[in-house]
Amino acid sequence: MEGRQGRSLLRQEVSEGIKRYILENKLRPGDPLPTESELSATLGASRSSVREAVKTLDALDIVEVRHGHGTYVGRLTLSALVEGLTFRGLLSRDDDFKVMSDLVDVRELFERGMAERILTSLDSDHLRTLYRIVDDMERSGSGDGTGFVEADRAFHALLVEPLGNELIGQLSLAFWDVYTIVVPHLGVITSKDEAETVANHRRIVDAARAGDADAFTRAIAEHYAPVRRRVQEARAAAPAG
């Protein structure tokens, strides 16, 4: 046990050393890192420790290992966060509901909290595309919430895209991806829910086109309220344990 703990601590120390190296040398995503032997000498760690640390950082998208080419600074995406939240939500039914409730709060927080900036950032091309996406959602509905998954995702991505905030864009899509992975396990989507979702998306775009921030935030709230209701109903109906 002590040996395993020691290796874990050492791997963490080397991982921190690699991250410090990236920051101190002002490396950017896609920039090459020194070779394994060079990192070993720089950090004063064994090559096996460096190898293990690189594997850990690769899983977190902090570095990217390109086999046959070397190791590079990673894209720093939120894939590890998505995977962790998804796995947490799939571990048990009760966690499903907790993750779903948390995700609804976060998604609504982004869109309502940035309402003024979203409205001033959306131009006529964005609005036309949003209307087209809502039309696509209406045409592709399957009655069980699976028919317009990609269109729904595209809608929420485009809604925050004009903000030019890469972190908000990544977080929004990350949480949406988790939401779509977990929601089928709840079994709570009906054809009525689907039609209501399409109508709420259309109200969001109508408010955005009118430049009405109050109507926009109300439409966002109306969009997420049924989602919360479905989660609560499914949780109440789920068997204990």
PDB file of C-alpha atoms in Angstrom:
ATOM      1  CA  MET A   1       0.000   0.000   0.000  1.00  0.00           C
ATOM      2  CA  GLU A   2       2.749   2.466   0.940  1.00  0.00           C
ATOM      3  CA  GLY A   3       4.565   1.666  -2.306  1.00  0.00           C
ATOM      4  CA  ARG A   4       1.487   2.443  -4.385  1.00  0.00           C
ATOM      5  CA  GLN A   5       0.850   5.654  -2.460  1.00  0.00           C
ATOM      6  CA  GLY A   6       4.466   6.664  -2.957  1.00  0.00           C
ATOM      7  CA  ARG A   7       4.252   6.100  -6.720  1.00  0.00           C
ATOM      8  CA  SER A   8       1.009   8.065  -6.848  1.00  0.00           C
ATOM      9  CA  LEU A   9       2.531  10.997  -4.972  1.00  0.00           C
ATOM     10  CA  LEU A  10       5.627  10.935  -7.174  1.00  0.00           C
ATOM     11  CA  ARG A  11       3.515  10.865 -10.343  1.00  0.00           C
ATOM     12  CA  GLN A  12       1.551  13.856  -9.048  1.00  0.00           C
ATOM     13  CA  GLU A  13       4.747  15.774  -8.278  1.00  0.00           C
ATOM     14  CA  VAL A  14       6.118  15.101 -11.762  1.00  0.00           C
ATOM     15  CA  SER A  15       2.765  16.079 -13.308  1.00  0.00           C
ATOM     16  CA  GLU A  16       2.913  19.386 -11.442  1.00  0.00           C
ATOM     17  CA  GLY A  17       6.487  19.828 -12.641  1.00  0.00           C
ATOM     18  CA  ILE A  18       5.447  19.374 -16.280  1.00  0.00           C
ATOM     19  CA  LYS A  19       2.630  21.881 -15.854  1.00  0.00           C
ATOM     20  CA  ARG A  20       5.048  24.373 -14.300  1.00  0.00           C
ATOM     21  CA  TYR A  21       7.414  23.847 -17.242  1.00  0.00           C
ATOM     22  CA  ILE A  22       4.596  24.654 -19.693  1.00  0.00           C
ATOM     23  CA  LEU A  23       3.649  27.831 -17.817  1.00  0.00           C
ATOM     24  CA  GLU A  24       7.172  29.056 -17.162  1.00  0.00           C
ATOM     25  CA  ASN A  25       8.140  28.597 -20.817  1.00  0.00           C
ATOM     26  CA  LYS A  26       4.881  30.234 -21.987  1.00  0.00           C
ATOM     27  CA  LEU A  27       4.017  27.288 -24.222  1.00  0.00           C
ATOM     28  CA  ARG A  28       0.720  27.321 -26.107  1.00  0.00           C
ATOM     29  CA  PRO A  29      -1.604  24.503 -27.238  1.00  0.00           C
ATOM     30  CA  GLY A  30       0.139  22.557 -29.999  1.00  0.00           C
ATOM     31  CA  ASP A  31       3.669  23.558 -28.955  1.00  0.00           C
ATOM     32  CA  PRO A  32       6.093  20.625 -28.604  1.00  0.00           C
ATOM     33  CA  LEU A  33       7.377  19.501 -25.213  1.00  0.00           C
ATOM     34  CA  PRO A  34      10.918  18.218 -24.586  1.00  0.00           C
ATOM     35  CA  THR A  35      11.554  14.531 -25.037  1.00  0.00           C
ATOM     36  CA  GLU A  36      10.997  12.080 -22.203  1.00  0.00           C
ATOM     37  CA  SER A  37      14.712  11.971 -21.399  1.00  0.00           C
ATOM     38  CA  GLU A  38      14.985  15.783 -21.488  1.00  0.00           C
ATOM     39  CA  LEU A  39      11.995  16.168 -19.156  1.00  0.00           C
ATOM     40  CA  SER A  40      13.517  13.554 -16.887  1.00  0.00           C
ATOM     41  CA  ALA A  41      16.745  15.555 -16.639  1.00  0.00           C
ATOM     42  CA  THR A  42      14.946  18.899 -16.258  1.00  0.00           C
ATOM     43  CA  LEU A  43      12.634  17.677 -13.497  1.00  0.00           C
ATOM     44  CA  GLY A  44      15.123  15.399 -11.785  1.00  0.00           C
ATOM     45  CA  ALA A  45      12.746  12.453 -12.104  1.00  0.00           C
ATOM     46  CA  SER A  46      13.080   8.973 -13.570  1.00  0.00           C
ATOM     47  CA  ARG A  47      11.908   8.368 -17.116  1.00  0.00           C
ATOM     48  CA  SER A  48       9.258   5.940 -15.850  1.00  0.00           C
ATOM     49  CA  SER A  49       7.847   8.646 -13.551  1.00  0.00           C
ATOM     50  CA  VAL A  50       7.782  11.107 -16.430  1.00  0.00           C
ATOM     51  CA  ARG A  51       6.051   8.501 -18.607  1.00  0.00           C
ATOM     52  CA  GLU A  52       3.350   7.896 -15.994  1.00  0.00           C
ATOM     53  CA  ALA A  53       2.847  11.635 -15.447  1.00  0.00           C
ATOM     54  CA  VAL A  54       2.499  12.245 -19.176  1.00  0.00           C
ATOM     55  CA  LYS A  55      -0.166   9.530 -19.386  1.00  0.00           C
ATOM     56  CA  THR A  56      -2.127  11.253 -16.609  1.00  0.00           C
ATOM     57  CA  LEU A  57      -1.834  14.671 -18.263  1.00  0.00           C
ATOM     58  CA  ASP A  58      -2.746  13.203 -21.644  1.00  0.00           C
ATOM     59  CA  ALA A  59      -6.024  11.876 -20.179  1.00  0.00           C
ATOM     60  CA  LEU A  60      -6.785  15.419 -18.981  1.00  0.00           C
ATOM     61  CA  ASP A  61      -5.971  16.987 -22.393  1.00  0.00           C
ATOM     62  CA  ILE A  62      -3.211  19.032 -20.751  1.00  0.00           C
ATOM     63  CA  VAL A  63      -0.693  17.324 -23.008  1.00  0.00           C
ATOM     64  CA  GLU A  64      -1.193  15.360 -26.214  1.00  0.00           C
ATOM     65  CA  VAL A  65       0.911  12.331 -27.063  1.00  0.00           C
ATOM     66  CA  ARG A  66       1.330  11.885 -30.815  1.00  0.00           C
ATOM     67  CA  HIS A  67       2.815   8.455 -31.227  1.00  0.00           C
ATOM     68  CA  GLY A  68       5.873   8.564 -33.422  1.00  0.00           C
ATOM     69  CA  HIS A  69       6.048  12.354 -33.235  1.00  0.00           C
ATOM     70  CA  GLY A  70       6.382  13.367 -29.589  1.00  0.00           C
ATOM     71  CA  THR A  71       4.423  15.078 -26.848  1.00  0.00           C
ATOM     72  CA  TYR A  72       2.738  18.457 -27.276  1.00  0.00           C
ATOM     73  CA  VAL A  73       0.793  20.911 -25.149  1.00  0.00           C
ATOM     74  CA  GLY A  74      -2.815  19.717 -25.284  1.00  0.00           C
ATOM     75  CA  ARG A  75      -5.937  21.464 -26.502  1.00  0.00           C
ATOM     76  CA  LEU A  76      -7.065  21.916 -22.887  1.00  0.00           C
ATOM     77  CA  THR A  77     -10.633  20.844 -23.611  1.00  0.00           C
ATOM     78  CA  LEU A  78     -13.168  19.783 -20.998  1.00  0.00           C
ATOM     79  CA  SER A  79     -13.415  16.168 -22.136  1.00  0.00           C
ATOM     80  CA  ALA A  80     -12.215  14.875 -18.755  1.00  0.00           C
ATOM     81  CA  LEU A  81     -14.916  16.903 -17.009  1.00  0.00           C
ATOM     82  CA  VAL A  82     -17.558  15.545 -19.389  1.00  0.00           C
ATOM     83  CA  GLU A  83     -16.460  11.963 -18.864  1.00  0.00           C
ATOM     84  CA  GLY A  84     -16.333  12.363 -15.086  1.00  0.00           C
ATOM     85  CA  LEU A  85     -19.783  13.903 -14.855  1.00  0.00           C
ATOM     86  CA  THR A  86     -21.246  11.339 -17.224  1.00  0.00           C
ATOM     87  CA  PHE A  87     -19.805   8.410 -15.285  1.00  0.00           C
ATOM     88  CA  ARG A  88     -21.039   9.912 -12.035  1.00  0.00           C
ATOM     89  CA  GLY A  89     -24.516  10.214 -13.512  1.00  0.00           C
ATOM     90  CA  LEU A  90     -24.530   6.625 -14.740  1.00  0.00           C
ATOM     91  CA  LEU A  91     -23.314   5.062 -11.494  1.00  0.00           C
ATOM     92  CA  SER A  92     -26.767   5.084  -9.936  1.00  0.00           C
ATOM     93  CA  ARG A  93     -30.255   6.315 -10.681  1.00  0.00           C
ATOM     94  CA  ASP A  94     -30.169   8.769  -7.773  1.00  0.00           C
ATOM     95  CA  ASP A  95     -26.955  10.286  -9.140  1.00  0.00           C
ATOM     96  CA  ASP A  96     -28.674  10.548 -12.542  1.00  0.00           C
ATOM     97  CA  PHE A  97     -31.223  12.914 -11.059  1.00  0.00           C
ATOM     98  CA  LYS A  98     -28.626  14.916  -9.105  1.00  0.00           C
ATOM     99  CA  VAL A  99     -26.435  15.402 -12.172  1.00  0.00           C
ATOM    100  CA  MET A 100     -29.447  16.359 -14.283  1.00  0.00           C
ATOM    101  CA  SER A 101     -30.620  18.964 -11.773  1.00  0.00           C
ATOM    102  CA  ASP A 102     -27.122  20.439 -11.522  1.00  0.00           C
ATOM    103  CA  LEU A 103     -26.753  20.628 -15.297  1.00  0.00           C
ATOM    104  CA  VAL A 104     -30.092  22.363 -15.775  1.00  0.00           C
ATOM    105  CA  ASP A 105     -29.044  24.993 -13.217  1.00  0.00           C
ATOM    106  CA  VAL A 106     -25.687  25.589 -14.896  1.00  0.00           C
ATOM    107  CA  ARG A 107     -27.071  25.783 -18.434  1.00  0.00           C
ATOM    108  CA  GLU A 108     -29.799  28.206 -17.411  1.00  0.00           C
ATOM    109  CA  LEU A 109     -27.314  30.271 -15.410  1.00  0.00           C
ATOM    110  CA  PHE A 110     -25.148  30.777 -18.501  1.00  0.00           C
ATOM    111  CA  GLU A 111     -27.967  31.790 -20.806  1.00  0.00           C
ATOM    112  CA  ARG A 112     -30.013  33.939 -18.430  1.00  0.00           C
ATOM    113  CA  GLY A 113     -26.989  35.550 -16.813  1.00  0.00           C
ATOM    114  CA  MET A 114     -25.539  36.562 -20.189  1.00  0.00           C
ATOM    115  CA  ALA A 115     -28.887  37.651 -21.692  1.00  0.00           C
ATOM    116  CA  GLU A 116     -27.971  41.290 -22.375  1.00  0.00           C
ATOM    117  CA  ARG A 117     -24.656  40.381 -23.978  1.00  0.00           C
ATOM    118  CA  ILE A 118     -26.207  37.577 -26.006  1.00  0.00           C
ATOM    119  CA  LEU A 119     -28.870  39.905 -27.430  1.00  0.00           C
ATOM    120  CA  THR A 120     -26.346  42.547 -28.432  1.00  0.00           C
ATOM    121  CA  SER A 121     -24.051  39.918 -29.980  1.00  0.00           C
ATOM    122  CA  LEU A 122     -26.581  38.049 -32.123  1.00  0.00           C
ATOM    123  CA  ASP A 123     -26.774  39.468 -35.658  1.00  0.00           C
ATOM    124  CA  SER A 124     -29.334  38.804 -38.399  1.00  0.00           C
ATOM    125  CA  ASP A 125     -27.365  35.814 -39.728  1.00  0.00           C
ATOM    126  CA  HIS A 126     -27.296  34.208 -36.281  1.00  0.00           C
ATOM    127  CA  LEU A 127     -31.030  34.766 -35.850  1.00  0.00           C
ATOM    128  CA  ARG A 128     -31.830  33.250 -39.251  1.00  0.00           C
ATOM    129  CA  THR A 129     -29.715  30.218 -38.399  1.00  0.00           C
ATOM    130  CA  LEU A 130     -31.401  29.847 -35.007  1.00  0.00           C
ATOM    131  CA  TYR A 131     -34.839  29.890 -36.663  1.00  0.00           C
ATOM    132  CA  ARG A 132     -33.650  27.302 -39.182  1.00  0.00           C
ATOM    133  CA  ILE A 133     -32.404  25.072 -36.362  1.00  0.00           C
ATOM    134  CA  VAL A 134     -35.787  25.309 -34.597  1.00  0.00           C
ATOM    135  CA  ASP A 135     -37.486  24.316 -37.869  1.00  0.00           C
ATOM    136  CA  ASP A 136     -35.081  21.361 -38.119  1.00  0.00           C
ATOM    137  CA  MET A 137     -35.954  20.353 -34.557  1.00  0.00           C
ATOM    138  CA  GLU A 138     -39.654  20.415 -35.374  1.00  0.00           C
ATOM    139  CA  ARG A 139     -39.211  18.313 -38.519  1.00  0.00           C
ATOM    140  CA  SER A 140     -36.890  15.745 -36.941  1.00  0.00           C
ATOM    141  CA  GLY A 141     -38.817  15.132 -33.710  1.00  0.00           C
ATOM    142  CA  SER A 142     -39.262  11.444 -32.972  1.00  0.00           C
ATOM    143  CA  GLY A 143     -41.527  11.674 -29.943  1.00  0.00           C
ATOM    144  CA  ASP A 144     -38.934  10.394 -27.475  1.00  0.00           C
ATOM    145  CA  GLY A 145     -36.456  13.261 -27.324  1.00  0.00           C
ATOM    146  CA  THR A 146     -33.837  11.590 -29.530  1.00  0.00           C
ATOM    147  CA  GLY A 147     -34.883  12.970 -32.915  1.00  0.00           C
ATOM    148  CA  PHE A 148     -33.417  16.453 -32.632  1.00  0.00           C
ATOM    149  CA  VAL A 149     -30.426  15.893 -30.386  1.00  0.00           C
ATOM    150  CA  GLU A 150     -27.912  17.441 -32.802  1.00  0.00           C
ATOM    151  CA  ALA A 151     -30.179  20.375 -33.678  1.00  0.00           C
ATOM    152  CA  ASP A 152     -30.807  21.120 -29.997  1.00  0.00           C
ATOM    153  CA  ARG A 153     -27.077  21.039 -29.301  1.00  0.00           C
ATOM    154  CA  ALA A 154     -26.374  23.331 -32.258  1.00  0.00           C
ATOM    155  CA  PHE A 155     -29.011  25.799 -31.029  1.00  0.00           C
ATOM    156  CA  HIS A 156     -27.458  26.253 -27.596  1.00  0.00           C
ATOM    157  CA  ALA A 157     -23.937  26.373 -29.044  1.00  0.00           C
ATOM    158  CA  LEU A 158     -24.903  29.158 -31.444  1.00  0.00           C
ATOM    159  CA  LEU A 159     -26.741  31.062 -28.733  1.00  0.00           C
ATOM    160  CA  VAL A 160     -23.506  31.688 -26.796  1.00  0.00           C
ATOM    161  CA  GLU A 161     -21.025  31.569 -29.701  1.00  0.00           C
ATOM    162  CA  PRO A 162     -21.221  35.313 -30.546  1.00  0.00           C
ATOM    163  CA  LEU A 163     -20.041  36.140 -27.025  1.00  0.00           C
ATOM    164  CA  GLY A 164     -16.560  35.090 -28.130  1.00  0.00           C
ATOM    165  CA  ASN A 165     -15.949  33.543 -24.702  1.00  0.00           C
ATOM    166  CA  GLU A 166     -14.229  30.230 -25.351  1.00  0.00           C
ATOM    167  CA  LEU A 167     -14.620  29.019 -21.755  1.00  0.00           C
ATOM    168  CA  ILE A 168     -18.376  29.640 -21.713  1.00  0.00           C
ATOM    169  CA  GLY A 169     -18.679  27.929 -25.089  1.00  0.00           C
ATOM    170  CA  GLN A 170     -16.744  24.870 -23.915  1.00  0.00           C
ATOM    171  CA  LEU A 171     -18.608  24.629 -20.614  1.00  0.00           C
ATOM    172  CA  SER A 172     -21.980  25.062 -22.288  1.00  0.00           C
ATOM    173  CA  LEU A 173     -21.332  22.255 -24.753  1.00  0.00           C
ATOM    174  CA  ALA A 174     -19.662  20.079 -22.138  1.00  0.00           C
ATOM    175  CA  PHE A 175     -22.651  20.260 -19.837  1.00  0.00           C
ATOM    176  CA  TRP A 176     -25.027  19.801 -22.764  1.00  0.00           C
ATOM    177  CA  ASP A 177     -23.133  16.680 -23.868  1.00  0.00           C
ATOM    178  CA  VAL A 178     -23.429  15.207 -20.378  1.00  0.00           C
ATOM    179  CA  TYR A 179     -27.119  16.089 -20.331  1.00  0.00           C
ATOM    180  CA  THR A 180     -27.813  14.258 -23.585  1.00  0.00           C
ATOM    181  CA  ILE A 181     -25.883  11.176 -22.471  1.00  0.00           C
ATOM    182  CA  VAL A 182     -27.651  10.920 -19.126  1.00  0.00           C
ATOM    183  CA  VAL A 183     -31.206  11.902 -20.105  1.00  0.00           C
ATOM    184  CA  PRO A 184     -32.136   8.702 -22.017  1.00  0.00           C
ATOM    185  CA  HIS A 185     -31.651   6.738 -18.807  1.00  0.00           C
ATOM    186  CA  LEU A 186     -34.388   8.776 -17.140  1.00  0.00           C
ATOM    187  CA  GLY A 187     -37.066   7.724 -19.610  1.00  0.00           C
ATOM    188  CA  VAL A 188     -39.056  10.928 -19.133  1.00  0.00           C
ATOM    189  CA  ILE A 189     -39.291  12.451 -22.633  1.00  0.00           C
ATOM    190  CA  THR A 190     -42.718  12.357 -24.336  1.00  0.00           C
ATOM    191  CA  SER A 191     -44.030  13.718 -27.642  1.00  0.00           C
ATOM    192  CA  LYS A 192     -45.743  16.495 -25.671  1.00  0.00           C
ATOM    193  CA  ASP A 193     -42.431  17.373 -24.005  1.00  0.00           C
ATOM    194  CA  GLU A 194     -40.794  17.431 -27.421  1.00  0.00           C
ATOM    195  CA  ALA A 195     -43.381  19.817 -28.888  1.00  0.00           C
ATOM    196  CA  GLU A 196     -43.087  22.039 -25.813  1.00  0.00           C
ATOM    197  CA  THR A 197     -39.303  22.123 -26.210  1.00  0.00           C
ATOM    198  CA  VAL A 198     -39.574  23.248 -29.848  1.00  0.00           C
ATOM    199  CA  ALA A 199     -42.075  25.973 -28.930  1.00  0.00           C
ATOM    200  CA  ASN A 200     -39.856  27.261 -26.126  1.00  0.00           C
ATOM    201  CA  HIS A 201     -36.829  27.411 -28.423  1.00  0.00           C
ATOM    202  CA  ARG A 202     -38.858  29.444 -30.910  1.00  0.00           C
ATOM    203  CA  ARG A 203     -39.909  31.885 -28.161  1.00  0.00           C
ATOM    204  CA  ILE A 204     -36.247  32.340 -27.257  1.00  0.00           C
ATOM    205  CA  VAL A 205     -35.399  33.381 -30.817  1.00  0.00           C
ATOM    206  CA  ASP A 206     -38.478  35.608 -31.096  1.00  0.00           C
ATOM    207  CA  ALA A 207     -37.380  37.470 -27.970  1.00  0.00           C
ATOM    208  CA  ALA A 208     -33.816  37.740 -29.254  1.00  0.00           C
ATOM    209  CA  ARG A 209     -34.999  39.149 -32.580  1.00  0.00           C
ATOM    210  CA  ALA A 210     -37.106  41.731 -30.726  1.00  0.00           C
ATOM    211  CA  GLY A 211     -34.126  42.643 -28.541  1.00  0.00           C
ATOM    212  CA  ASP A 212     -36.310  42.151 -25.472  1.00  0.00           C
ATOM    213  CA  ALA A 213     -34.067  41.033 -22.617  1.00  0.00           C
ATOM    214  CA  ASP A 214     -36.956  40.482 -20.202  1.00  0.00           C
ATOM    215  CA  ALA A 215     -38.828  38.312 -22.701  1.00  0.00           C
ATOM    216  CA  PHE A 216     -35.596  36.474 -23.473  1.00  0.00           C
ATOM    217  CA  THR A 217     -34.901  35.593 -19.824  1.00  0.00           C
ATOM    218  CA  ARG A 218     -38.544  34.556 -19.351  1.00  0.00           C
ATOM    219  CA  ALA A 219     -38.324  32.326 -22.421  1.00  0.00           C
ATOM    220  CA  ILE A 220     -35.125  30.733 -21.101  1.00  0.00           C
ATOM    221  CA  ALA A 221     -36.794  30.115 -17.718  1.00  0.00           C
ATOM    222  CA  GLU A 222     -39.858  28.639 -19.452  1.00  0.00           C
ATOM    223  CA  HIS A 223     -37.581  26.386 -21.464  1.00  0.00           C
ATOM    224  CA  TYR A 224     -35.860  24.912 -18.413  1.00  0.00           C
ATOM    225  CA  ALA A 225     -38.891  24.750 -16.076  1.00  0.00           C
ATOM    226  CA  PRO A 226     -40.409  21.673 -17.811  1.00  0.00           C
ATOM    227  CA  VAL A 227     -37.024  19.968 -17.761  1.00  0.00           C
ATOM    228  CA  ARG A 228     -36.840  20.426 -13.993  1.00  0.00           C
ATOM    229  CA  ARG A 229     -40.405  19.159 -13.673  1.00  0.00           C
ATOM    230  CA  ARG A 230     -39.643  16.011 -15.652  1.00  0.00           C
ATOM    231  CA  VAL A 231     -36.573  15.297 -13.540  1.00  0.00           C
ATOM    232  CA  GLN A 232     -38.547  15.762 -10.319  1.00  0.00           C
ATOM    233  CA  GLU A 233     -41.393  13.534 -11.578  1.00  0.00           C
ATOM    234  CA  ALA A 234     -38.957  10.816 -12.631  1.00  0.00           C
ATOM    235  CA  ARG A 235     -37.183  11.002  -9.287  1.00  0.00           C
ATOM    236  CA  ALA A 236     -40.477  10.689  -7.397  1.00  0.00           C
ATOM    237  CA  ALA A 237     -41.519   7.708  -9.524  1.00  0.00           C
ATOM    238  CA  ALA A 238     -38.198   5.863  -9.224  1.00  0.00           C
ATOM    239  CA  PRO A 239     -38.160   2.860  -6.867  1.00  0.00           C
ATOM    240  CA  ALA A 240     -36.298   3.416  -3.617  1.00  0.00           C
ATOM    241  CA  GLY A 241     -32.644   2.378  -3.730  1.00  0.00           C
TER     242      GLY A 241
END
